[in-house]
Coordinates of N, CA and C in Angstrom, one line a residue:
M134 N 15.4 -7.2 -16.8 CA 15.9 -8.1 -15.7 C 14.9 -9.1 -15.5
E135 N 15.7 -10.3 -15.4 CA 14.9 -11.8 -15.5 C 14.2 -11.7 -14.1
Q136 N 12.7 -12.3 -14.1 CA 12.3 -12.5 -12.8 C 12.2 -13.7 -12.2
D137 N 12.1 -13.8 -11.2 CA 12.0 -15.1 -10.2 C 10.6 -15.2 -10.0
A138 N 10.2 -16.4 -10.5 CA 8.8 -16.7 -10.7 C 7.9 -16.8 -9.4
G139 N 8.6 -17.3 -8.3 CA 8.2 -17.2 -7.0 C 8.5 -16.3 -6.0
L140 N 9.3 -15.3 -6.4 CA 9.8 -14.2 -5.5 C 8.7 -13.1 -5.0
I141 N 8.7 -12.8 -4.2 CA 7.8 -11.6 -3.8 C 8.7 -10.5 -3.3
S142 N 8.6 -9.7 -4.2 CA 9.5 -8.2 -3.7 C 8.7 -7.0 -2.8
I143 N 9.2 -7.0 -1.7 CA 8.6 -6.1 -0.8 C 9.1 -4.7 -0.8
I144 N 8.5 -3.7 -1.3 CA 8.8 -2.5 -1.2 C 8.4 -1.5 -0.2
V145 N 9.3 -0.8 0.6 CA 9.1 -0.1 1.8 C 9.7 1.4 1.7
P146 N 9.0 2.2 1.3 CA 9.5 3.6 1.6 C 9.9 4.0 2.7
V147 N 11.2 4.5 3.1 CA 11.5 4.7 4.5 C 12.0 6.3 4.5
Y148 N 11.4 6.9 5.4 CA 11.7 8.4 5.8 C 11.6 8.5 7.1
N149 N 12.7 8.7 7.8 CA 12.6 9.1 9.3 C 11.9 8.0 10.1
A150 N 12.1 6.6 9.8 CA 11.4 5.5 10.3 C 12.1 4.8 11.4
G151 N 13.1 5.5 11.8 CA 14.1 4.8 12.8 C 13.4 4.3 13.9
A152 N 12.3 4.6 14.3 CA 11.6 4.4 15.6 C 11.0 2.9 15.2
Y153 N 10.7 2.4 14.0 CA 9.8 1.5 13.6 C 10.8 0.3 12.8
I154 N 11.8 0.8 12.0 CA 12.6 0.0 11.0 C 13.0 -1.4 11.6
R155 N 13.4 -1.5 12.6 CA 14.1 -2.8 13.1 C 12.9 -3.7 13.3
E156 N 11.7 -3.2 14.0 CA 10.6 -4.1 14.1 C 10.0 -4.5 12.6
T157 N 10.1 -3.6 11.7 CA 9.7 -3.7 10.4 C 10.5 -5.1 9.7
I158 N 11.6 -4.9 9.8 CA 12.6 -5.9 9.2 C 12.3 -7.1 9.8
S159 N 12.3 -7.3 11.2 CA 12.0 -8.5 12.1 C 11.0 -9.1 11.7
M160 N 9.7 -8.4 11.4 CA 8.5 -8.9 11.2 C 8.5 -9.7 9.6
V161 N 9.3 -8.8 8.9 CA 9.5 -9.5 7.3 C 10.3 -10.8 7.5
A162 N 11.1 -10.8 7.9 CA 12.0 -12.1 8.3 C 11.5 -13.1 9.0
A163 N 10.3 -12.8 9.6 CA 9.6 -13.9 10.5 C 8.4 -14.5 9.5
Q164 N 8.2 -13.9 8.4 CA 7.3 -14.5 7.4 C 7.4 -15.9 7.2
T165 N 6.1 -16.7 7.2 CA 6.2 -18.0 7.0 C 6.5 -18.7 5.6
Y166 N 6.5 -17.4 4.6 CA 6.7 -17.8 3.2 C 8.0 -16.8 3.1
G167 N 9.2 -17.6 2.6 CA 10.5 -17.3 2.8 C 10.9 -16.7 1.5
N168 N 10.5 -16.8 0.5 CA 11.0 -16.4 -0.9 C 10.7 -15.0 -1.2
W169 N 11.3 -14.1 -0.6 CA 11.0 -12.7 -0.8 C 12.3 -11.9 -0.8
E170 N 12.3 -10.7 -1.2 CA 13.4 -9.7 -1.2 C 12.8 -8.3 -0.4
L171 N 13.6 -7.9 0.4 CA 12.9 -6.6 1.1 C 13.7 -5.3 0.5
L172 N 13.2 -4.6 -0.1 CA 13.7 -3.6 -0.8 C 13.3 -2.2 0.1
L173 N 14.4 -1.7 0.9 CA 14.0 -0.6 1.8 C 14.7 0.6 1.1
V174 N 13.7 1.4 0.6 CA 14.2 2.7 0.1 C 14.3 3.9 0.6
D175 N 15.4 4.1 1.3 CA 15.7 5.2 2.0 C 15.6 6.6 1.1
D176 N 14.5 7.5 1.7 CA 14.1 8.7 0.9 C 14.6 9.9 1.5
G177 N 15.9 10.0 1.7 CA 16.8 11.0 2.4 C 16.5 11.2 3.8
S178 N 16.4 10.0 4.5 CA 16.2 10.3 6.0 C 17.0 11.1 6.9
E179 N 16.6 11.9 7.7 CA 17.4 12.5 8.6 C 17.7 11.9 9.7
D180 N 17.0 11.0 10.3 CA 17.3 10.3 11.5 C 18.2 9.1 11.1
D181 N 18.1 8.3 12.1 CA 19.1 6.9 12.1 C 18.5 5.7 11.3
S182 N 17.7 6.1 10.5 CA 17.0 5.0 9.7 C 17.9 4.3 9.1
R183 N 19.0 4.8 8.2 CA 20.0 4.0 7.6 C 20.9 3.2 8.4
E184 N 21.2 4.0 9.5 CA 22.2 3.2 10.4 C 21.6 1.6 11.0
K185 N 20.3 2.1 11.4 CA 19.8 0.7 11.8 C 19.6 -0.2 10.8
I186 N 19.0 0.1 9.4 CA 19.0 -0.8 8.3 C 20.3 -1.4 8.2
R187 N 21.4 -0.8 8.1 CA 22.7 -1.4 7.9 C 23.1 -2.4 9.2
E188 N 22.7 -1.9 10.4 CA 22.9 -2.8 11.8 C 21.9 -4.3 11.2
S189 N 20.8 -4.0 10.7 CA 20.0 -5.3 10.4 C 20.7 -6.3 9.4
M190 N 21.3 -5.5 8.4 CA 22.0 -6.2 7.4 C 23.1 -7.0 8.0
E191 N 23.6 -6.8 8.8 CA 24.7 -7.5 9.4 C 24.7 -8.9 9.6
S192 N 23.3 -9.2 9.7 CA 23.0 -10.6 9.8 C 23.1 -11.5 8.7
G193 N 23.9 -10.9 7.5 CA 24.1 -11.4 6.3 C 22.8 -12.0 5.7
D194 N 21.6 -11.6 5.8 CA 20.4 -12.0 5.0 C 20.4 -11.1 3.7
A195 N 20.7 -12.0 2.6 CA 21.0 -11.4 1.4 C 19.4 -10.9 0.9
R196 N 18.6 -11.4 1.5 CA 17.2 -10.9 0.9 C 17.0 -9.3 1.2
I197 N 17.6 -8.7 2.2 CA 17.7 -7.7 2.6 C 18.4 -6.4 1.7
R198 N 17.5 -5.6 1.2 CA 18.5 -4.9 0.2 C 18.2 -3.2 0.6
L199 N 19.3 -2.5 0.7 CA 19.1 -0.7 1.2 C 19.3 -0.2 -0.2
I200 N 18.2 0.7 -0.5 CA 18.6 1.8 -1.6 C 18.4 3.1 -1.1
E201 N 19.5 3.9 -1.4 CA 19.6 4.9 -0.7 C 19.4 6.2 -1.6
K202 N 18.4 7.1 -1.3 CA 18.3 8.3 -2.2 C 18.9 9.5 -1.4
Q203 N 19.5 10.3 -2.2 CA 20.3 11.3 -1.4 C 19.3 12.5 -1.1
Q204 N 18.3 12.7 -1.6 CA 17.4 13.7 -1.2 C 15.8 13.1 -1.1
N205 N 14.9 13.6 -0.1 CA 13.5 13.4 0.1 C 12.9 13.8 -1.1
E206 N 12.1 12.7 -2.1 CA 11.4 13.0 -3.2 C 10.1 12.5 -3.1
G207 N 9.7 12.1 -1.8 CA 8.2 11.3 -1.6 C 8.2 10.1 -1.8
A208 N 7.0 9.7 -1.2 CA 6.6 7.9 -1.4 C 6.6 7.7 -2.7
A209 N 5.8 8.4 -3.5 CA 5.5 7.6 -5.0 C 6.8 7.5 -5.7
R210 N 7.7 8.4 -5.8 CA 9.3 8.0 -6.3 C 9.9 6.9 -5.6
A211 N 9.9 7.0 -4.2 CA 10.5 6.0 -3.4 C 10.0 4.5 -4.0
R212 N 8.6 4.4 -3.9 CA 8.0 2.8 -4.5 C 8.4 2.7 -5.8
N213 N 8.3 3.9 -6.7 CA 8.8 3.5 -8.3 C 10.3 3.1 -8.2
T214 N 10.9 3.6 -7.3 CA 12.7 3.1 -7.4 C 12.4 1.8 -6.9
G215 N 11.6 1.4 -5.9 CA 11.8 0.0 -5.5 C 11.0 -0.9 -6.7
I216 N 10.2 -0.5 -7.3 CA 9.7 -1.1 -8.3 C 10.8 -1.6 -9.4
E217 N 11.3 -0.6 -9.8 CA 12.4 -0.7 -10.9 C 13.6 -1.5 -10.4
A218 N 14.0 -1.4 -9.3 CA 15.0 -2.4 -8.8 C 14.7 -3.9 -8.3
S219 N 13.2 -4.2 -8.3 CA 12.7 -5.3 -8.0 C 12.9 -6.6 -9.0
K220 N 12.9 -7.6 -8.5 CA 13.3 -9.0 -9.2 C 12.3 -9.9 -9.4
G221 N 11.3 -9.8 -8.4 CA 10.3 -10.8 -8.3 C 9.2 -10.5 -9.1
R222 N 8.5 -11.5 -9.3 CA 7.3 -11.7 -10.2 C 6.1 -10.9 -9.6
Y223 N 6.1 -11.1 -8.2 CA 4.9 -10.4 -7.5 C 5.5 -9.3 -6.4
V224 N 4.9 -8.2 -6.4 CA 5.1 -6.9 -5.9 C 4.1 -6.9 -4.8
A225 N 4.8 -6.6 -3.3 CA 4.0 -6.4 -2.2 C 4.4 -5.1 -1.7
F226 N 3.5 -4.3 -1.2 CA 3.9 -2.9 -0.6 C 3.7 -3.0 1.0
L227 N 4.5 -2.3 1.5 CA 4.4 -2.1 3.1 C 5.0 -0.6 3.5
D228 N 4.1 0.0 4.2 CA 4.9 1.0 4.9 C 5.4 0.8 6.1
A229 N 6.5 1.6 6.4 CA 7.5 1.2 7.5 C 6.8 1.1 8.9
D230 N 5.7 1.8 9.1 CA 5.3 1.7 10.5 C 4.2 0.9 10.8
D231 N 3.7 0.0 9.5 CA 2.4 -0.9 9.8 C 3.1 -2.5 9.8
L232 N 2.3 -3.3 10.4 CA 2.5 -4.6 10.8 C 1.7 -5.6 9.7
W233 N 2.4 -6.6 9.6 CA 1.7 -7.9 9.0 C 1.9 -8.9 10.1
M234 N 0.6 -9.8 9.8 CA 0.7 -11.2 10.5 C 1.8 -12.0 9.9
P235 N 2.3 -13.0 10.7 CA 3.4 -13.7 10.2 C 3.1 -14.7 8.9
D236 N 1.7 -15.0 8.9 CA 1.5 -15.4 7.5 C 0.8 -14.9 6.4
K237 N 1.0 -13.6 6.2 CA 0.5 -12.6 5.2 C 1.0 -12.9 4.1
L238 N 2.1 -13.1 3.8 CA 2.6 -13.4 2.3 C 2.2 -14.8 1.8
E239 N 2.5 -15.7 2.9 CA 1.7 -17.3 2.3 C 0.2 -17.2 1.9
K240 N -0.4 -16.5 2.9 CA -2.0 -16.7 2.6 C -2.3 -16.0 1.4
E241 N -1.5 -14.7 1.1 CA -2.1 -13.9 0.3 C -1.7 -14.3 -1.0
L242 N -0.7 -14.8 -1.1 CA -0.1 -15.3 -2.5 C -0.9 -16.7 -2.9
A243 N -1.2 -17.5 -1.8 CA -2.3 -18.6 -2.1 C -3.6 -18.1 -2.5
F244 N -4.0 -17.2 -2.1 CA -5.3 -16.4 -2.4 C -5.4 -15.8 -3.9
M245 N -4.0 -15.4 -4.2 CA -4.0 -14.7 -5.7 C -3.8 -15.9 -6.8
K246 N -3.2 -17.0 -6.3 CA -3.3 -18.0 -7.2 C -4.6 -18.6 -7.3
E247 N -5.5 -18.9 -6.3 CA -6.7 -19.5 -6.2 C -7.7 -18.8 -7.1
K248 N -7.5 -17.3 -7.0 CA -8.4 -16.4 -7.9 C -7.7 -16.3 -9.2
Q249 N -6.5 -16.7 -9.5 CA -6.1 -16.6 -10.9 C -5.8 -14.9 -11.1
A250 N -5.7 -14.1 -9.9 CA -5.7 -12.6 -10.0 C -4.3 -12.1 -10.2
A251 N -4.5 -10.6 -10.9 CA -3.3 -9.8 -10.9 C -3.1 -8.9 -9.6
F252 N -4.3 -8.7 -8.9 CA -4.2 -7.7 -8.0 C -5.2 -8.2 -6.7
V253 N -4.4 -8.2 -5.7 CA -5.2 -8.7 -4.4 C -4.8 -7.7 -3.1
F254 N -5.7 -7.8 -2.3 CA -5.9 -7.1 -1.1 C -6.5 -7.6 0.0
T255 N -6.1 -7.4 1.2 CA -7.0 -7.9 2.5 C -7.6 -6.9 3.4
A256 N -8.2 -7.7 4.3 CA -8.9 -7.0 5.5 C -7.7 -6.5 6.3
Y257 N -7.8 -5.5 7.0 CA -6.9 -4.9 8.2 C -7.4 -4.4 9.4
E258 N -6.7 -4.3 10.4 CA -7.0 -3.6 11.8 C -6.3 -2.5 12.2
F259 N -7.3 -1.3 12.6 CA -6.5 -0.4 13.2 C -5.8 -0.7 14.5
G260 N -4.5 0.0 14.6 CA -3.6 0.0 15.5 C -3.5 1.3 16.4
D261 N -3.1 1.5 17.6 CA -2.8 2.6 18.0 C -1.3 3.3 17.8
E262 N -1.0 4.2 18.3 CA 0.6 4.6 18.0 C 1.6 3.7 18.3
D263 N 1.4 2.8 19.1 CA 2.4 1.4 19.5 C 2.1 0.2 18.7
A264 N 1.1 0.5 17.7 CA 0.7 -0.7 16.9 C -0.3 -1.7 17.8
K265 N -0.8 -1.3 18.9 CA -1.3 -2.2 19.6 C -3.0 -2.4 18.8
R266 N -3.5 -3.9 18.7 CA -4.6 -3.9 18.0 C -5.8 -3.4 18.7
T267 N -6.6 -2.5 18.1 CA -7.8 -1.9 18.7 C -9.0 -2.6 18.5
G268 N -9.1 -3.6 17.7 CA -10.3 -4.1 17.5 C -11.0 -4.0 16.4
K269 N -10.9 -2.6 15.9 CA -11.5 -1.9 15.0 C -11.1 -2.5 13.4
V270 N -11.8 -3.4 13.0 CA -11.3 -4.0 11.6 C -12.0 -3.6 10.4
V271 N -11.4 -3.5 9.5 CA -11.9 -3.1 8.1 C -11.9 -4.2 7.3
N272 N -13.1 -4.6 7.0 CA -13.6 -5.6 6.4 C -13.6 -5.3 4.6
V273 N -13.1 -6.1 4.1 CA -13.1 -5.7 2.4 C -14.0 -6.7 1.6
P274 N -14.5 -6.1 0.4 CA -15.5 -6.8 -0.2 C -15.0 -8.1 -1.2
P275 N -15.4 -8.9 -1.7 CA -14.6 -10.1 -2.5 C -14.1 -9.7 -3.8
S276 N -14.7 -8.5 -4.3 CA -13.9 -7.9 -5.6 C -14.3 -6.5 -5.7
L277 N -13.4 -5.8 -6.2 CA -13.6 -4.3 -6.6 C -13.3 -4.0 -8.1
T278 N -14.2 -3.5 -8.9 CA -14.0 -3.1 -10.1 C -13.5 -1.4 -10.2
Y279 N -13.2 -1.0 -11.3 CA -13.0 0.6 -11.4 C -14.2 1.5 -10.8
F280 N -15.3 1.0 -11.3 CA -16.3 1.8 -11.1 C -17.0 1.6 -9.6
K281 N -16.7 0.9 -8.8 CA -16.8 0.4 -7.5 C -15.9 1.0 -6.6
A282 N -14.7 1.0 -7.0 CA -13.5 1.5 -6.4 C -13.6 3.1 -6.1
L283 N -14.3 3.6 -7.0 CA -14.3 5.1 -7.1 C -14.9 5.8 -5.7
S284 N -15.8 5.1 -5.3 CA -16.6 5.7 -3.9 C -16.1 4.7 -2.6
R285 N -15.1 4.2 -2.7 CA -14.6 3.5 -1.5 C -13.1 3.3 -1.4
T286 N -12.4 3.9 -0.7 CA -11.0 3.5 -0.5 C -10.5 2.7 0.4
V287 N -11.4 1.5 0.2 CA -11.1 0.4 1.2 C -9.6 -0.5 1.0
I288 N -8.9 -0.2 -0.3 CA -7.7 -0.9 -0.3 C -6.7 -0.1 0.4
F289 N -6.0 -0.8 1.2 CA -5.0 -0.3 2.2 C -3.6 -0.9 1.6
T290 N -2.8 0.5 1.3 CA -1.4 0.0 0.6 C -0.7 -1.0 1.2
T291 N -0.5 -1.1 2.5 CA 0.3 -2.4 3.3 C -0.5 -3.7 3.0
T292 N -1.6 -3.7 2.4 CA -2.2 -5.2 2.0 C -2.1 -5.5 0.5
V293 N -1.4 -4.7 -0.1 CA -1.8 -5.0 -1.6 C -0.6 -5.9 -2.0
M294 N -1.0 -6.9 -3.0 CA -0.1 -7.6 -3.6 C -0.1 -7.9 -5.0
L295 N 0.6 -7.4 -6.0 CA 0.2 -7.6 -7.6 C 1.3 -8.7 -8.3
D296 N 0.7 -9.0 -9.4 CA 1.4 -10.0 -10.2 C 1.9 -9.3 -11.1
T297 N 3.0 -9.0 -11.4 CA 3.8 -8.0 -12.6 C 3.6 -8.8 -13.8
E298 N 3.8 -10.1 -13.9 CA 3.5 -10.9 -15.0 C 2.3 -10.7 -15.8
R299 N 1.3 -10.3 -15.1 CA -0.1 -10.1 -15.7 C -0.2 -8.4 -15.9
T300 N 0.3 -7.6 -15.0 CA 0.0 -6.2 -15.3 C 1.2 -5.4 -16.0
G301 N 2.4 -6.2 -15.7 CA 3.7 -5.4 -16.3 C 4.0 -4.5 -15.1
R302 N 5.1 -3.9 -15.2 CA 5.6 -2.8 -14.4 C 5.3 -1.6 -14.5
E303 N 5.2 -1.1 -15.8 CA 5.0 0.1 -15.9 C 3.5 0.7 -15.3
L304 N 2.5 -0.3 -15.5 CA 1.2 0.1 -15.1 C 1.0 0.4 -13.6
I305 N 2.1 -0.3 -12.7 CA 1.9 -0.3 -11.3 C 2.9 1.0 -10.8
R306 N 3.4 1.7 -11.7 CA 4.1 2.7 -11.1 C 3.4 3.9 -10.7
M307 N 3.6 4.8 -9.6 CA 2.7 5.4 -9.1 C 3.0 6.8 -9.5
P308 N 1.9 7.4 -9.9 CA 1.8 8.9 -10.2 C 2.2 9.9 -9.1
E309 N 2.9 10.8 -9.6 CA 3.5 11.9 -8.4 C 2.1 12.9 -7.9
V310 N 1.0 12.3 -7.5 CA -0.1 13.1 -6.9 C -0.1 12.6 -5.6
K311 N -1.1 13.7 -4.7 CA -1.3 13.3 -3.6 C -2.4 12.2 -3.6
S312 N -2.3 11.1 -2.6 CA -2.9 10.0 -2.4 C -2.3 9.2 -3.8
E313 N -1.3 9.1 -4.0 CA -0.6 8.3 -5.0 C -1.0 6.9 -5.1
D314 N -1.3 6.3 -4.0 CA -1.6 4.7 -3.9 C -3.0 4.6 -4.4
T315 N -4.2 5.2 -3.9 CA -5.3 5.3 -4.6 C -5.4 5.4 -6.0
A316 N -4.5 6.7 -6.5 CA -4.5 6.9 -7.8 C -4.1 5.7 -8.7
T317 N -3.0 4.9 -8.1 CA -2.6 3.8 -8.8 C -3.5 2.5 -8.9
W318 N -4.3 2.2 -7.9 CA -5.2 1.2 -7.8 C -6.4 1.7 -8.8
W319 N -6.7 2.8 -9.0 CA -7.8 3.1 -9.9 C -7.1 2.9 -11.2
K320 N -6.0 3.5 -11.6 CA -5.3 3.3 -13.0 C -5.3 1.9 -13.4
I321 N -4.8 1.1 -12.5 CA -4.9 -0.6 -12.6 C -6.1 -1.1 -13.1
L322 N -7.2 -0.8 -12.1 CA -8.6 -1.2 -12.3 C -9.3 -0.7 -13.8
K323 N -8.8 0.6 -13.8 CA -9.4 1.1 -15.2 C -8.8 0.5 -16.3
N324 N -7.6 0.0 -16.3 CA -7.0 -1.1 -17.4 C -7.6 -2.4 -17.5
G325 N -8.8 -2.4 -17.0 CA -9.6 -3.7 -17.3 C -9.3 -4.9 -16.1
F326 N -8.5 -4.8 -15.1 CA -8.2 -5.6 -14.1 C -9.2 -5.5 -13.0
T327 N -9.5 -6.7 -12.1 CA -10.3 -6.9 -11.1 C -9.4 -7.0 -9.8
A328 N -9.8 -6.3 -8.8 CA -9.1 -6.4 -7.5 C -9.6 -7.5 -6.6
Y329 N -9.2 -8.4 -6.0 CA -9.9 -9.6 -5.3 C -9.7 -9.3 -3.7
G330 N -10.6 -9.2 -2.8 CA -10.4 -8.9 -1.3 C -10.4 -10.1 -0.6
L331 N -9.3 -10.6 0.1 CA -9.2 -11.5 0.9 C -9.8 -11.2 2.6
N332 N -11.0 -11.5 2.8 CA -11.4 -10.6 4.0 C -11.0 -11.5 5.3
E333 N -9.6 -11.4 5.5 CA -8.9 -11.9 6.7 C -8.0 -10.7 7.1
V334 N -7.8 -10.5 8.4 CA -6.9 -9.5 8.8 C -5.6 -10.0 9.0
L335 N -4.8 -9.4 7.9 CA -3.5 -9.9 7.8 C -2.5 -8.6 7.9
A336 N -3.0 -7.5 8.2 CA -2.2 -6.3 8.5 C -2.8 -5.6 9.5
V337 N -1.8 -4.6 10.3 CA -2.3 -3.8 11.2 C -1.8 -2.3 10.8
Y338 N -2.7 -1.5 10.7 CA -2.5 -0.1 10.4 C -2.3 0.9 11.5
R339 N -0.8 1.3 12.1 CA -0.7 2.0 12.9 C -1.2 3.2 12.7
R340 N -1.9 3.8 13.7 CA -2.6 5.2 13.6 C -2.3 5.9 14.8
P341 N -1.5 7.0 14.6 CA -1.2 7.8 15.8 C -2.2 8.5 16.4
A342 N -2.3 8.9 17.6 CA -3.4 9.4 18.7 C -3.5 10.9 18.3
R343 N -4.1 11.2 16.9 CA -4.6 12.4 16.5 C -5.7 12.4 15.9
S344 N -6.7 13.5 16.1 CA -8.0 13.4 15.1 C -8.3 15.0 14.7
L345 N -7.3 15.5 13.9 CA -7.6 16.7 13.7 C -8.5 17.0 12.5
S346 N -9.3 18.1 12.6 CA -10.3 18.4 11.5 C -9.4 18.7 10.2
S347 N -8.5 19.3 10.2 CA -7.5 19.5 9.1 C -7.3 18.2 8.3
N348 N -6.8 17.2 9.0 CA -6.6 15.9 8.3 C -7.8 15.4 7.5
K349 N -8.9 15.7 8.0 CA -10.1 15.2 7.4 C -10.4 16.0 6.1
L350 N -10.3 17.3 6.4 CA -10.6 18.2 5.2 C -9.5 17.9 4.1
E351 N -8.0 17.6 4.3 CA -7.2 17.3 3.5 C -7.6 15.9 2.7
A352 N -8.2 15.1 3.5 CA -8.4 13.8 2.8 C -9.6 14.0 1.7
I353 N -10.4 15.1 2.2 CA -11.5 15.5 1.1 C -10.9 15.9 0.0
R354 N -9.9 17.1 0.3 CA -9.4 17.8 -0.8 C -8.6 16.6 -1.7
R355 N -8.0 15.5 -1.2 CA -7.1 14.6 -2.2 C -8.1 13.9 -3.0
I356 N -9.0 13.4 -2.2 CA -10.1 12.5 -3.1 C -10.7 13.4 -4.1
W357 N -11.2 14.6 -3.8 CA -11.8 15.4 -5.0 C -10.7 15.9 -6.1
N358 N -9.7 16.0 -5.7 CA -8.7 16.4 -6.7 C -8.5 15.0 -7.7
L359 N -8.5 13.9 -7.1 CA -8.1 12.7 -7.8 C -9.4 12.5 -8.6
Y360 N -10.7 12.7 -8.2 CA -12.0 13.0 -9.2 C -11.7 13.6 -10.1
R361 N -11.4 14.7 -9.9 CA -11.6 16.0 -11.0 C -10.4 15.9 -11.9
K362 N -9.0 16.1 -11.2 CA -7.9 16.2 -12.2 C -7.2 14.9 -12.7
Q363 N -7.2 13.9 -11.9 CA -6.9 12.5 -12.4 C -7.7 11.9 -13.3
E364 N -8.8 11.5 -12.6 CA -9.6 10.9 -13.3 C -10.6 11.7 -14.4
K365 N -10.6 13.0 -14.2 CA -11.4 13.8 -15.2 C -12.8 13.4 -15.2
L366 N -13.3 13.1 -13.9 CA -14.9 12.9 -13.9 C -15.6 14.2 -14.1
S367 N -16.9 13.9 -14.3 CA -17.8 15.2 -14.1 C -18.1 15.8 -13.0
L368 N -18.5 17.0 -12.7 CA -18.7 17.6 -11.4 C -19.8 16.6 -10.6
W369 N -21.0 16.2 -11.5 CA -21.8 15.4 -10.5 C -21.7 14.1 -10.2
Y370 N -20.7 13.5 -11.1 CA -20.3 12.3 -10.9 C -19.3 12.1 -9.6
S371 N -18.5 13.5 -9.6 CA -17.4 13.4 -8.6 C -18.3 13.7 -7.1
V372 N -19.5 14.5 -7.1 CA -20.3 14.7 -6.1 C -20.8 13.4 -5.6
Y373 N -21.5 12.7 -6.6 CA -21.9 11.4 -6.1 C -20.9 10.6 -5.3
N374 N -19.8 10.4 -6.1 CA -19.0 9.2 -5.5 C -18.2 9.8 -4.1
L375 N -18.1 11.2 -4.0 CA -17.5 11.6 -2.7 C -18.6 11.8 -1.7
F376 N -19.7 11.5 -2.1 CA -20.7 11.3 -0.9 C -20.7 9.8 -0.3
F377 N -20.7 9.0 -1.2 CA -20.5 7.6 -0.8 C -19.1 7.3 -0.1
W378 N -18.2 7.9 -0.5 CA -16.9 7.9 -0.1 C -16.7 8.3 1.3
A379 N -17.3 9.5 1.6 CA -17.4 10.0 3.0 C -18.3 9.1 4.0
V380 N -19.4 8.8 3.4 CA -20.1 7.8 4.5 C -19.2 6.5 4.8
R381 N -18.5 5.8 3.6 CA -18.0 4.7 4.1 C -16.6 4.9 4.9
A382 N -16.1 6.2 4.6 CA -14.8 6.5 5.4 C -15.2 6.7 6.8
T383 N -16.4 7.4 7.0 CA -16.7 7.7 8.4 C -17.2 6.5 9.0
M384 N -17.7 5.5 8.3 CA -18.1 4.2 9.1 C -16.9 3.4 9.6
R385 N -15.8 3.4 8.8 CA -14.4 2.7 9.1 C -13.9 3.5 10.3
R386 N -14.0 4.5 10.7 CA -13.5 5.1 12.0 C -14.4 5.1 13.0
L387 N -15.5 4.6 12.8 CA -16.4 4.7 14.1 C -16.0 3.6 14.9

């Protein structure tokens, strides 16, 4: 498939996102950078997500595309479906319930070109369940290599942009494991790329009002399994990275 050299393909997995999807589409349409395509991959939603997407498409904006999957297969497969269907040189990921600043694409693409980078990400701010900004900002380092990234999951999927002319599309496909996004970033970095961080808040992470200890334990299980099963790290190197990961994860949420 021939790529559009300036086109940004925005990939959004959609599953029962009817409460947010109109806002998501409007937010992308309001971006100051206009050369994009929005790939909404409906992953077998059981609510009114598809209907709301179709209603939004009635505006006639050909940049908005709905890809319908007949059954729920998870975020990794949904994103991979979007990657396969994308036409742009650049790929940006967005979760259906998160928000972007209006100049997110414009600023991030300019930053990517300035750094001559294949992989960039930005700072973000936590929002409540209504996406109201809380003032809690996650700052990002200027750059991350594979070994540095193992002990910090600071790369937030909704802030990532990739240059597929540099990485190719196969490398950015997500494995079907829990925390598939983190596993993907590590895979890209392990292949010799550096991720560059733009320390400016260009996204809001909508976080529902819940703080169950089971969620924290699940996060620990996921990162541990990535260390041991996905990355094949030694026991002691896994413990080392897990310790610093836990400290940084706790600091981000204080």
